[in-house]
């Protein structure tokens, strides 16, 4: 789930791939899909979840890497 107010600002590119990077600088390409009422991360998100041992209820906070429109840490 990507907060709708953030997605509506148009900061992220919807042209795949978007890159997620963790604190160890490992990277995962994912697709960012934006719809009128919601936005979500798809293709590649499940790998990120699995490799970071995320479970339902966990919260991830990403920041956009300065100077990019497609890399989140």
mmCIF file of the N, C-alpha and C atoms, coordinates in Angstrom:
data_MODEL
# 
_entry.id   MODEL 
# 
loop_
_atom_site.group_PDB 
_atom_site.id 
_atom_site.type_symbol 
_atom_site.label_atom_id 
_atom_site.label_alt_id 
_atom_site.label_comp_id 
_atom_site.label_asym_id 
_atom_site.label_entity_id 
_atom_site.label_seq_id 
_atom_site.pdbx_PDB_ins_code 
_atom_site.Cartn_x 
_atom_site.Cartn_y 
_atom_site.Cartn_z 
_atom_site.occupancy 
_atom_site.B_iso_or_equiv 
_atom_site.pdbx_formal_charge 
_atom_site.auth_seq_id 
_atom_site.auth_comp_id 
_atom_site.auth_asym_id 
_atom_site.auth_atom_id 
_atom_site.pdbx_PDB_model_num 
ATOM 1   N N  . UNK A 1 1  ? 0.844  -1.182  0.000   1.00 0.00 ? 1  UNK A N  1 
ATOM 2   C CA . UNK A 1 1  ? 0.000  0.000   0.000   1.00 0.00 ? 1  UNK A CA 1 
ATOM 3   C C  . UNK A 1 1  ? 0.883  1.237   0.000   1.00 0.00 ? 1  UNK A C  1 
ATOM 4   N N  . UNK A 1 2  ? 0.664  2.105   -0.921  1.00 0.00 ? 2  UNK A N  1 
ATOM 5   C CA . UNK A 1 2  ? 1.348  3.396   -0.994  1.00 0.00 ? 2  UNK A CA 1 
ATOM 6   C C  . UNK A 1 2  ? 0.302  4.450   -0.657  1.00 0.00 ? 2  UNK A C  1 
ATOM 7   N N  . UNK A 1 3  ? 0.578  5.331   0.312   1.00 0.00 ? 3  UNK A N  1 
ATOM 8   C CA . UNK A 1 3  ? -0.413 6.345   0.673   1.00 0.00 ? 3  UNK A CA 1 
ATOM 9   C C  . UNK A 1 3  ? -0.881 7.142   -0.554  1.00 0.00 ? 3  UNK A C  1 
ATOM 10  N N  . UNK A 1 4  ? -2.190 7.259   -0.703  1.00 0.00 ? 4  UNK A N  1 
ATOM 11  C CA . UNK A 1 4  ? -2.771 7.921   -1.874  1.00 0.00 ? 4  UNK A CA 1 
ATOM 12  C C  . UNK A 1 4  ? -2.316 9.367   -2.005  1.00 0.00 ? 4  UNK A C  1 
ATOM 13  N N  . UNK A 1 5  ? -2.226 10.097  -0.887  1.00 0.00 ? 5  UNK A N  1 
ATOM 14  C CA . UNK A 1 5  ? -1.821 11.502  -0.978  1.00 0.00 ? 5  UNK A CA 1 
ATOM 15  C C  . UNK A 1 5  ? -0.399 11.630  -1.503  1.00 0.00 ? 5  UNK A C  1 
ATOM 16  N N  . UNK A 1 6  ? 0.475  10.695  -1.142  1.00 0.00 ? 6  UNK A N  1 
ATOM 17  C CA . UNK A 1 6  ? 1.843  10.699  -1.654  1.00 0.00 ? 6  UNK A CA 1 
ATOM 18  C C  . UNK A 1 6  ? 1.842  10.370  -3.147  1.00 0.00 ? 6  UNK A C  1 
ATOM 19  N N  . UNK A 1 7  ? 1.112  9.343   -3.523  1.00 0.00 ? 7  UNK A N  1 
ATOM 20  C CA . UNK A 1 7  ? 1.070  8.915   -4.925  1.00 0.00 ? 7  UNK A CA 1 
ATOM 21  C C  . UNK A 1 7  ? 0.518  10.013  -5.830  1.00 0.00 ? 7  UNK A C  1 
ATOM 22  N N  . UNK A 1 8  ? -0.477 10.739  -5.350  1.00 0.00 ? 8  UNK A N  1 
ATOM 23  C CA . UNK A 1 8  ? -1.113 11.780  -6.163  1.00 0.00 ? 8  UNK A CA 1 
ATOM 24  C C  . UNK A 1 8  ? -0.187 12.958  -6.438  1.00 0.00 ? 8  UNK A C  1 
ATOM 25  N N  . UNK A 1 9  ? 0.858  13.110  -5.653  1.00 0.00 ? 9  UNK A N  1 
ATOM 26  C CA . UNK A 1 9  ? 1.804  14.202  -5.885  1.00 0.00 ? 9  UNK A CA 1 
ATOM 27  C C  . UNK A 1 9  ? 2.623  13.987  -7.155  1.00 0.00 ? 9  UNK A C  1 
ATOM 28  N N  . UNK A 1 10 ? 2.609  12.754  -7.675  1.00 0.00 ? 10 UNK A N  1 
ATOM 29  C CA . UNK A 1 10 ? 3.316  12.476  -8.921  1.00 0.00 ? 10 UNK A CA 1 
ATOM 30  C C  . UNK A 1 10 ? 4.823  12.495  -8.808  1.00 0.00 ? 10 UNK A C  1 
ATOM 31  N N  . UNK A 1 11 ? 5.330  12.261  -7.606  1.00 0.00 ? 11 UNK A N  1 
ATOM 32  C CA . UNK A 1 11 ? 6.774  12.296  -7.389  1.00 0.00 ? 11 UNK A CA 1 
ATOM 33  C C  . UNK A 1 11 ? 7.448  11.060  -7.970  1.00 0.00 ? 11 UNK A C  1 
ATOM 34  N N  . UNK A 1 12 ? 6.801  9.916   -7.833  1.00 0.00 ? 12 UNK A N  1 
ATOM 35  C CA . UNK A 1 12 ? 7.384  8.666   -8.316  1.00 0.00 ? 12 UNK A CA 1 
ATOM 36  C C  . UNK A 1 12 ? 7.049  8.445   -9.779  1.00 0.00 ? 12 UNK A C  1 
ATOM 37  N N  . UNK A 1 13 ? 7.970  7.830   -10.473 1.00 0.00 ? 13 UNK A N  1 
ATOM 38  C CA . UNK A 1 13 ? 7.717  7.459   -11.855 1.00 0.00 ? 13 UNK A CA 1 
ATOM 39  C C  . UNK A 1 13 ? 6.874  6.185   -11.902 1.00 0.00 ? 13 UNK A C  1 
ATOM 40  N N  . UNK A 1 14 ? 5.964  6.109   -12.848 1.00 0.00 ? 14 UNK A N  1 
ATOM 41  C CA . UNK A 1 14 ? 5.206  4.870   -13.020 1.00 0.00 ? 14 UNK A CA 1 
ATOM 42  C C  . UNK A 1 14 ? 5.836  4.018   -14.115 1.00 0.00 ? 14 UNK A C  1 
ATOM 43  N N  . UNK A 1 15 ? 6.919  4.510   -14.696 1.00 0.00 ? 15 UNK A N  1 
ATOM 44  C CA . UNK A 1 15 ? 7.640  3.733   -15.702 1.00 0.00 ? 15 UNK A CA 1 
ATOM 45  C C  . UNK A 1 15 ? 8.528  2.735   -14.970 1.00 0.00 ? 15 UNK A C  1 
ATOM 46  N N  . UNK A 1 16 ? 8.292  1.447   -15.171 1.00 0.00 ? 16 UNK A N  1 
ATOM 47  C CA . UNK A 1 16 ? 9.072  0.441   -14.445 1.00 0.00 ? 16 UNK A CA 1 
ATOM 48  C C  . UNK A 1 16 ? 10.525 0.445   -14.891 1.00 0.00 ? 16 UNK A C  1 
ATOM 49  N N  . UNK A 1 17 ? 11.424 -0.012  -14.052 1.00 0.00 ? 17 UNK A N  1 
ATOM 50  C CA . UNK A 1 17 ? 11.147 -0.384  -12.665 1.00 0.00 ? 17 UNK A CA 1 
ATOM 51  C C  . UNK A 1 17 ? 11.454 0.758   -11.709 1.00 0.00 ? 17 UNK A C  1 
ATOM 52  N N  . UNK A 1 18 ? 10.847 0.694   -10.568 1.00 0.00 ? 18 UNK A N  1 
ATOM 53  C CA . UNK A 1 18 ? 11.170 1.527   -9.419  1.00 0.00 ? 18 UNK A CA 1 
ATOM 54  C C  . UNK A 1 18 ? 12.111 0.659   -8.590  1.00 0.00 ? 18 UNK A C  1 
ATOM 55  N N  . UNK A 1 19 ? 13.101 1.230   -7.963  1.00 0.00 ? 19 UNK A N  1 
ATOM 56  C CA . UNK A 1 19 ? 14.060 0.437   -7.195  1.00 0.00 ? 19 UNK A CA 1 
ATOM 57  C C  . UNK A 1 19 ? 13.881 0.671   -5.705  1.00 0.00 ? 19 UNK A C  1 
ATOM 58  N N  . UNK A 1 20 ? 13.751 -0.421  -4.951  1.00 0.00 ? 20 UNK A N  1 
ATOM 59  C CA . UNK A 1 20 ? 13.739 -0.354  -3.491  1.00 0.00 ? 20 UNK A CA 1 
ATOM 60  C C  . UNK A 1 20 ? 15.121 -0.757  -3.019  1.00 0.00 ? 20 UNK A C  1 
ATOM 61  N N  . UNK A 1 21 ? 15.661 -0.018  -2.059  1.00 0.00 ? 21 UNK A N  1 
ATOM 62  C CA . UNK A 1 21 ? 16.986 -0.312  -1.522  1.00 0.00 ? 21 UNK A CA 1 
ATOM 63  C C  . UNK A 1 21 ? 16.893 -0.368  -0.013  1.00 0.00 ? 21 UNK A C  1 
ATOM 64  N N  . UNK A 1 22 ? 17.510 -1.402  0.592   1.00 0.00 ? 22 UNK A N  1 
ATOM 65  C CA . UNK A 1 22 ? 17.476 -1.513  2.050   1.00 0.00 ? 22 UNK A CA 1 
ATOM 66  C C  . UNK A 1 22 ? 18.714 -0.867  2.666   1.00 0.00 ? 22 UNK A C  1 
ATOM 67  N N  . UNK A 1 23 ? 18.820 -0.934  3.987   1.00 0.00 ? 23 UNK A N  1 
ATOM 68  C CA . UNK A 1 23 ? 19.929 -0.304  4.708   1.00 0.00 ? 23 UNK A CA 1 
ATOM 69  C C  . UNK A 1 23 ? 21.284 -0.887  4.318   1.00 0.00 ? 23 UNK A C  1 
ATOM 70  N N  . UNK A 1 24 ? 21.288 -2.115  3.808   1.00 0.00 ? 24 UNK A N  1 
ATOM 71  C CA . UNK A 1 24 ? 22.533 -2.756  3.362   1.00 0.00 ? 24 UNK A CA 1 
ATOM 72  C C  . UNK A 1 24 ? 22.807 -2.484  1.886   1.00 0.00 ? 24 UNK A C  1 
ATOM 73  N N  . UNK A 1 25 ? 21.996 -1.649  1.274   1.00 0.00 ? 25 UNK A N  1 
ATOM 74  C CA . UNK A 1 25 ? 22.095 -1.273  -0.136  1.00 0.00 ? 25 UNK A CA 1 
ATOM 75  C C  . UNK A 1 25 ? 21.802 -2.416  -1.098  1.00 0.00 ? 25 UNK A C  1 
ATOM 76  N N  . UNK A 1 26 ? 21.073 -3.431  -0.623  1.00 0.00 ? 26 UNK A N  1 
ATOM 77  C CA . UNK A 1 26 ? 20.562 -4.450  -1.547  1.00 0.00 ? 26 UNK A CA 1 
ATOM 78  C C  . UNK A 1 26 ? 19.392 -3.815  -2.291  1.00 0.00 ? 26 UNK A C  1 
ATOM 79  N N  . UNK A 1 27 ? 19.201 -4.182  -3.545  1.00 0.00 ? 27 UNK A N  1 
ATOM 80  C CA . UNK A 1 27 ? 18.175 -3.551  -4.377  1.00 0.00 ? 27 UNK A CA 1 
ATOM 81  C C  . UNK A 1 27 ? 17.187 -4.554  -4.936  1.00 0.00 ? 27 UNK A C  1 
ATOM 82  N N  . UNK A 1 28 ? 15.945 -4.091  -5.103  1.00 0.00 ? 28 UNK A N  1 
ATOM 83  C CA . UNK A 1 28 ? 14.876 -4.876  -5.705  1.00 0.00 ? 28 UNK A CA 1 
ATOM 84  C C  . UNK A 1 28 ? 14.143 -4.002  -6.708  1.00 0.00 ? 28 UNK A C  1 
ATOM 85  N N  . UNK A 1 29 ? 14.054 -4.431  -7.964  1.00 0.00 ? 29 UNK A N  1 
ATOM 86  C CA . UNK A 1 29 ? 13.223 -3.692  -8.918  1.00 0.00 ? 29 UNK A CA 1 
ATOM 87  C C  . UNK A 1 29 ? 11.755 -4.059  -8.685  1.00 0.00 ? 29 UNK A C  1 
ATOM 88  N N  . UNK A 1 30 ? 10.907 -3.076  -8.617  1.00 0.00 ? 30 UNK A N  1 
ATOM 89  C CA . UNK A 1 30 ? 9.472  -3.300  -8.434  1.00 0.00 ? 30 UNK A CA 1 
ATOM 90  C C  . UNK A 1 30 ? 8.707  -2.405  -9.405  1.00 0.00 ? 30 UNK A C  1 
ATOM 91  N N  . UNK A 1 31 ? 7.464  -2.731  -9.617  1.00 0.00 ? 31 UNK A N  1 
ATOM 92  C CA . UNK A 1 31 ? 6.601  -1.891  -10.439 1.00 0.00 ? 31 UNK A CA 1 
ATOM 93  C C  . UNK A 1 31 ? 5.697  -1.088  -9.511  1.00 0.00 ? 31 UNK A C  1 
ATOM 94  N N  . UNK A 1 32 ? 5.534  0.182   -9.825  1.00 0.00 ? 32 UNK A N  1 
ATOM 95  C CA . UNK A 1 32 ? 4.655  1.082   -9.087  1.00 0.00 ? 32 UNK A CA 1 
ATOM 96  C C  . UNK A 1 32 ? 3.425  1.312   -9.951  1.00 0.00 ? 32 UNK A C  1 
ATOM 97  N N  . UNK A 1 33 ? 2.274  0.923   -9.439  1.00 0.00 ? 33 UNK A N  1 
ATOM 98  C CA . UNK A 1 33 ? 1.027  1.067   -10.182 1.00 0.00 ? 33 UNK A CA 1 
ATOM 99  C C  . UNK A 1 33 ? 0.142  2.090   -9.480  1.00 0.00 ? 33 UNK A C  1 
ATOM 100 N N  . UNK A 1 34 ? -0.340 3.051   -10.246 1.00 0.00 ? 34 UNK A N  1 
ATOM 101 C CA . UNK A 1 34 ? -1.199 4.086   -9.679  1.00 0.00 ? 34 UNK A CA 1 
ATOM 102 C C  . UNK A 1 34 ? -2.571 4.026   -10.338 1.00 0.00 ? 34 UNK A C  1 
ATOM 103 N N  . UNK A 1 35 ? -3.592 3.998   -9.497  1.00 0.00 ? 35 UNK A N  1 
ATOM 104 C CA . UNK A 1 35 ? -4.982 3.962   -9.925  1.00 0.00 ? 35 UNK A CA 1 
ATOM 105 C C  . UNK A 1 35 ? -5.669 5.194   -9.351  1.00 0.00 ? 35 UNK A C  1 
ATOM 106 N N  . UNK A 1 36 ? -6.867 5.525   -9.814  1.00 0.00 ? 36 UNK A N  1 
ATOM 107 C CA . UNK A 1 36 ? -7.539 6.721   -9.296  1.00 0.00 ? 36 UNK A CA 1 
ATOM 108 C C  . UNK A 1 36 ? -7.682 6.758   -7.774  1.00 0.00 ? 36 UNK A C  1 
ATOM 109 N N  . UNK A 1 37 ? -7.944 5.618   -7.148  1.00 0.00 ? 37 UNK A N  1 
ATOM 110 C CA . UNK A 1 37 ? -8.205 5.643   -5.706  1.00 0.00 ? 37 UNK A CA 1 
ATOM 111 C C  . UNK A 1 37 ? -7.112 4.999   -4.854  1.00 0.00 ? 37 UNK A C  1 
ATOM 112 N N  . UNK A 1 38 ? -6.075 4.459   -5.493  1.00 0.00 ? 38 UNK A N  1 
ATOM 113 C CA . UNK A 1 38 ? -5.024 3.816   -4.703  1.00 0.00 ? 38 UNK A CA 1 
ATOM 114 C C  . UNK A 1 38 ? -3.756 3.678   -5.526  1.00 0.00 ? 38 UNK A C  1 
ATOM 115 N N  . UNK A 1 39 ? -2.681 3.325   -4.852  1.00 0.00 ? 39 UNK A N  1 
ATOM 116 C CA . UNK A 1 39 ? -1.404 3.044   -5.513  1.00 0.00 ? 39 UNK A CA 1 
ATOM 117 C C  . UNK A 1 39 ? -0.782 1.855   -4.801  1.00 0.00 ? 39 UNK A C  1 
ATOM 118 N N  . UNK A 1 40 ? -0.024 1.072   -5.534  1.00 0.00 ? 40 UNK A N  1 
ATOM 119 C CA . UNK A 1 40 ? 0.552  -0.134  -4.949  1.00 0.00 ? 40 UNK A CA 1 
ATOM 120 C C  . UNK A 1 40 ? 1.864  -0.497  -5.636  1.00 0.00 ? 40 UNK A C  1 
ATOM 121 N N  . UNK A 1 41 ? 2.661  -1.290  -4.950  1.00 0.00 ? 41 UNK A N  1 
ATOM 122 C CA . UNK A 1 41 ? 3.881  -1.850  -5.525  1.00 0.00 ? 41 UNK A CA 1 
ATOM 123 C C  . UNK A 1 41 ? 3.561  -3.276  -5.943  1.00 0.00 ? 41 UNK A C  1 
ATOM 124 N N  . UNK A 1 42 ? 3.950  -3.640  -7.158  1.00 0.00 ? 42 UNK A N  1 
ATOM 125 C CA . UNK A 1 42 ? 3.658  -4.978  -7.665  1.00 0.00 ? 42 UNK A CA 1 
ATOM 126 C C  . UNK A 1 42 ? 4.964  -5.647  -8.078  1.00 0.00 ? 42 UNK A C  1 
ATOM 127 N N  . UNK A 1 43 ? 4.955  -6.433  -9.100  1.00 0.00 ? 43 UNK A N  1 
ATOM 128 C CA . UNK A 1 43 ? 6.090  -7.219  -9.587  1.00 0.00 ? 43 UNK A CA 1 
ATOM 129 C C  . UNK A 1 43 ? 7.402  -6.880  -8.883  1.00 0.00 ? 43 UNK A C  1 
ATOM 130 N N  . UNK A 1 44 ? 7.890  -7.789  -8.102  1.00 0.00 ? 44 UNK A N  1 
ATOM 131 C CA . UNK A 1 44 ? 9.127  -7.587  -7.362  1.00 0.00 ? 44 UNK A CA 1 
ATOM 132 C C  . UNK A 1 44 ? 8.900  -7.334  -5.882  1.00 0.00 ? 44 UNK A C  1 
ATOM 133 N N  . UNK A 1 45 ? 7.711  -6.844  -5.531  1.00 0.00 ? 45 UNK A N  1 
ATOM 134 C CA . UNK A 1 45 ? 7.405  -6.559  -4.127  1.00 0.00 ? 45 UNK A CA 1 
ATOM 135 C C  . UNK A 1 45 ? 7.467  -7.825  -3.290  1.00 0.00 ? 45 UNK A C  1 
ATOM 136 N N  . UNK A 1 46 ? 6.951  -8.926  -3.804  1.00 0.00 ? 46 UNK A N  1 
ATOM 137 C CA . UNK A 1 46 ? 6.945  -10.172 -3.024  1.00 0.00 ? 46 UNK A CA 1 
ATOM 138 C C  . UNK A 1 46 ? 8.364  -10.642 -2.718  1.00 0.00 ? 46 UNK A C  1 
ATOM 139 N N  . UNK A 1 47 ? 9.306  -10.431 -3.623  1.00 0.00 ? 47 UNK A N  1 
ATOM 140 C CA . UNK A 1 47 ? 10.711 -10.779 -3.350  1.00 0.00 ? 47 UNK A CA 1 
ATOM 141 C C  . UNK A 1 47 ? 11.272 -9.908  -2.236  1.00 0.00 ? 47 UNK A C  1 
ATOM 142 N N  . UNK A 1 48 ? 10.955 -8.611  -2.278  1.00 0.00 ? 48 UNK A N  1 
ATOM 143 C CA . UNK A 1 48 ? 11.404 -7.699  -1.228  1.00 0.00 ? 48 UNK A CA 1 
ATOM 144 C C  . UNK A 1 48 ? 10.868 -8.150  0.126   1.00 0.00 ? 48 UNK A C  1 
ATOM 145 N N  . UNK A 1 49 ? 9.577  -8.487  0.164   1.00 0.00 ? 49 UNK A N  1 
ATOM 146 C CA . UNK A 1 49 ? 8.933  -8.932  1.405   1.00 0.00 ? 49 UNK A CA 1 
ATOM 147 C C  . UNK A 1 49 ? 9.603  -10.196 1.934   1.00 0.00 ? 49 UNK A C  1 
ATOM 148 N N  . UNK A 1 50 ? 9.788  -11.171 1.070   1.00 0.00 ? 50 UNK A N  1 
ATOM 149 C CA . UNK A 1 50 ? 10.372 -12.451 1.478   1.00 0.00 ? 50 UNK A CA 1 
ATOM 150 C C  . UNK A 1 50 ? 11.807 -12.283 1.971   1.00 0.00 ? 50 UNK A C  1 
ATOM 151 N N  . UNK A 1 51 ? 12.621 -11.564 1.224   1.00 0.00 ? 51 UNK A N  1 
ATOM 152 C CA . UNK A 1 51 ? 14.034 -11.427 1.568   1.00 0.00 ? 51 UNK A CA 1 
ATOM 153 C C  . UNK A 1 51 ? 14.267 -10.552 2.794   1.00 0.00 ? 51 UNK A C  1 
ATOM 154 N N  . UNK A 1 52 ? 13.269 -9.759  3.174   1.00 0.00 ? 52 UNK A N  1 
ATOM 155 C CA . UNK A 1 52 ? 13.385 -8.927  4.372   1.00 0.00 ? 52 UNK A CA 1 
ATOM 156 C C  . UNK A 1 52 ? 12.542 -9.463  5.524   1.00 0.00 ? 52 UNK A C  1 
ATOM 157 N N  . UNK A 1 53 ? 12.001 -10.671 5.344   1.00 0.00 ? 53 UNK A N  1 
ATOM 158 C CA . UNK A 1 53 ? 11.250 -11.370 6.395   1.00 0.00 ? 53 UNK A CA 1 
ATOM 159 C C  . UNK A 1 53 ? 10.108 -10.518 6.950   1.00 0.00 ? 53 UNK A C  1 
ATOM 160 N N  . UNK A 1 54 ? 9.394  -9.830  6.050   1.00 0.00 ? 54 UNK A N  1 
ATOM 161 C CA . UNK A 1 54 ? 8.270  -9.005  6.479   1.00 0.00 ? 54 UNK A CA 1 
ATOM 162 C C  . UNK A 1 54 ? 7.033  -9.870  6.682   1.00 0.00 ? 54 UNK A C  1 
ATOM 163 N N  . UNK A 1 55 ? 6.213  -9.476  7.626   1.00 0.00 ? 55 UNK A N  1 
ATOM 164 C CA . UNK A 1 55 ? 4.958  -10.174 7.895   1.00 0.00 ? 55 UNK A CA 1 
ATOM 165 C C  . UNK A 1 55 ? 3.830  -9.145  7.955   1.00 0.00 ? 55 UNK A C  1 
ATOM 166 N N  . UNK A 1 56 ? 2.610  -9.626  7.847   1.00 0.00 ? 56 UNK A N  1 
ATOM 167 C CA . UNK A 1 56 ? 1.445  -8.750  7.926   1.00 0.00 ? 56 UNK A CA 1 
ATOM 168 C C  . UNK A 1 56 ? 1.525  -7.925  9.207   1.00 0.00 ? 56 UNK A C  1 
ATOM 169 N N  . UNK A 1 57 ? 1.342  -6.626  9.071   1.00 0.00 ? 57 UNK A N  1 
ATOM 170 C CA . UNK A 1 57 ? 1.408  -5.722  10.214  1.00 0.00 ? 57 UNK A CA 1 
ATOM 171 C C  . UNK A 1 57 ? 2.710  -4.944  10.273  1.00 0.00 ? 57 UNK A C  1 
ATOM 172 N N  . UNK A 1 58 ? 3.761  -5.440  9.594   1.00 0.00 ? 58 UNK A N  1 
ATOM 173 C CA . UNK A 1 58 ? 5.023  -4.696  9.538   1.00 0.00 ? 58 UNK A CA 1 
ATOM 174 C C  . UNK A 1 58 ? 4.810  -3.420  8.731   1.00 0.00 ? 58 UNK A C  1 
ATOM 175 N N  . UNK A 1 59 ? 5.572  -2.412  9.058   1.00 0.00 ? 59 UNK A N  1 
ATOM 176 C CA . UNK A 1 59 ? 5.489  -1.134  8.354   1.00 0.00 ? 59 UNK A CA 1 
ATOM 177 C C  . UNK A 1 59 ? 6.855  -0.806  7.782   1.00 0.00 ? 59 UNK A C  1 
ATOM 178 N N  . UNK A 1 60 ? 6.882  -0.442  6.520   1.00 0.00 ? 60 UNK A N  1 
ATOM 179 C CA . UNK A 1 60 ? 8.113  -0.001  5.861   1.00 0.00 ? 60 UNK A CA 1 
ATOM 180 C C  . UNK A 1 60 ? 7.977  1.488   5.580   1.00 0.00 ? 60 UNK A C  1 
ATOM 181 N N  . UNK A 1 61 ? 9.010  2.230   5.891   1.00 0.00 ? 61 UNK A N  1 
ATOM 182 C CA . UNK A 1 61 ? 9.035  3.650   5.583   1.00 0.00 ? 61 UNK A CA 1 
ATOM 183 C C  . UNK A 1 61 ? 10.197 3.869   4.624   1.00 0.00 ? 61 UNK A C  1 
ATOM 184 N N  . UNK A 1 62 ? 9.889  4.376   3.448   1.00 0.00 ? 62 UNK A N  1 
ATOM 185 C CA . UNK A 1 62 ? 10.904 4.627   2.437   1.00 0.00 ? 62 UNK A CA 1 
ATOM 186 C C  . UNK A 1 62 ? 11.064 6.119   2.237   1.00 0.00 ? 62 UNK A C  1 
ATOM 187 N N  . UNK A 1 63 ? 12.251 6.507   1.801   1.00 0.00 ? 63 UNK A N  1 
ATOM 188 C CA . UNK A 1 63 ? 12.460 7.896   1.409   1.00 0.00 ? 63 UNK A CA 1 
ATOM 189 C C  . UNK A 1 63 ? 12.972 7.895   -0.021  1.00 0.00 ? 63 UNK A C  1 
ATOM 190 N N  . UNK A 1 64 ? 12.549 8.885   -0.774  1.00 0.00 ? 64 UNK A N  1 
ATOM 191 C CA . UNK A 1 64 ? 12.985 9.030   -2.147  1.00 0.00 ? 64 UNK A CA 1 
ATOM 192 C C  . UNK A 1 64 ? 14.426 9.516   -2.141  1.00 0.00 ? 64 UNK A C  1 
ATOM 193 N N  . UNK A 1 65 ? 15.298 8.820   -2.864  1.00 0.00 ? 65 UNK A N  1 
ATOM 194 C CA . UNK A 1 65 ? 16.704 9.212   -2.931  1.00 0.00 ? 65 UNK A CA 1 
ATOM 195 C C  . UNK A 1 65 ? 16.789 10.525  -3.701  1.00 0.00 ? 65 UNK A C  1 
ATOM 196 N N  . UNK A 1 66 ? 17.444 11.504  -3.119  1.00 0.00 ? 66 UNK A N  1 
ATOM 197 C CA . UNK A 1 66 ? 17.575 12.829  -3.710  1.00 0.00 ? 66 UNK A CA 1 
ATOM 198 C C  . UNK A 1 66 ? 18.120 12.744  -5.130  1.00 0.00 ? 66 UNK A C  1 
ATOM 199 N N  . UNK A 1 67 ? 17.488 13.477  -6.017  1.00 0.00 ? 67 UNK A N  1 
ATOM 200 C CA . UNK A 1 67 ? 17.937 13.524  -7.403  1.00 0.00 ? 67 UNK A CA 1 
ATOM 201 C C  . UNK A 1 67 ? 17.400 12.405  -8.276  1.00 0.00 ? 67 UNK A C  1 
ATOM 202 N N  . UNK A 1 68 ? 16.521 11.566  -7.715  1.00 0.00 ? 68 UNK A N  1 
ATOM 203 C CA . UNK A 1 68 ? 15.939 10.480  -8.507  1.00 0.00 ? 68 UNK A CA 1 
ATOM 204 C C  . UNK A 1 68 ? 14.421 10.567  -8.446  1.00 0.00 ? 68 UNK A C  1 
ATOM 205 N N  . UNK A 1 69 ? 13.776 9.880   -9.356  1.00 0.00 ? 69 UNK A N  1 
ATOM 206 C CA . UNK A 1 69 ? 12.323 9.726   -9.262  1.00 0.00 ? 69 UNK A CA 1 
ATOM 207 C C  . UNK A 1 69 ? 11.966 8.253   -9.285  1.00 0.00 ? 69 UNK A C  1 
ATOM 208 N N  . UNK A 1 70 ? 12.995 7.405   -9.059  1.00 0.00 ? 70 UNK A N  1 
ATOM 209 C CA . UNK A 1 70 ? 12.739 5.972   -9.155  1.00 0.00 ? 70 UNK A CA 1 
ATOM 210 C C  . UNK A 1 70 ? 13.515 5.112   -8.169  1.00 0.00 ? 70 UNK A C  1 
ATOM 211 N N  . UNK A 1 71 ? 14.134 5.722   -7.148  1.00 0.00 ? 71 UNK A N  1 
ATOM 212 C CA . UNK A 1 71 ? 14.870 4.944   -6.143  1.00 0.00 ? 71 UNK A CA 1 
ATOM 213 C C  . UNK A 1 71 ? 14.383 5.332   -4.752  1.00 0.00 ? 71 UNK A C  1 
ATOM 214 N N  . UNK A 1 72 ? 13.921 4.326   -4.001  1.00 0.00 ? 72 UNK A N  1 
ATOM 215 C CA . UNK A 1 72 ? 13.465 4.523   -2.628  1.00 0.00 ? 72 UNK A CA 1 
ATOM 216 C C  . UNK A 1 72 ? 14.352 3.723   -1.696  1.00 0.00 ? 72 UNK A C  1 
ATOM 217 N N  . UNK A 1 73 ? 14.750 4.326   -0.594  1.00 0.00 ? 73 UNK A N  1 
ATOM 218 C CA . UNK A 1 73 ? 15.529 3.619   0.429   1.00 0.00 ? 73 UNK A CA 1 
ATOM 219 C C  . UNK A 1 73 ? 14.684 3.477   1.673   1.00 0.00 ? 73 UNK A C  1 
# 
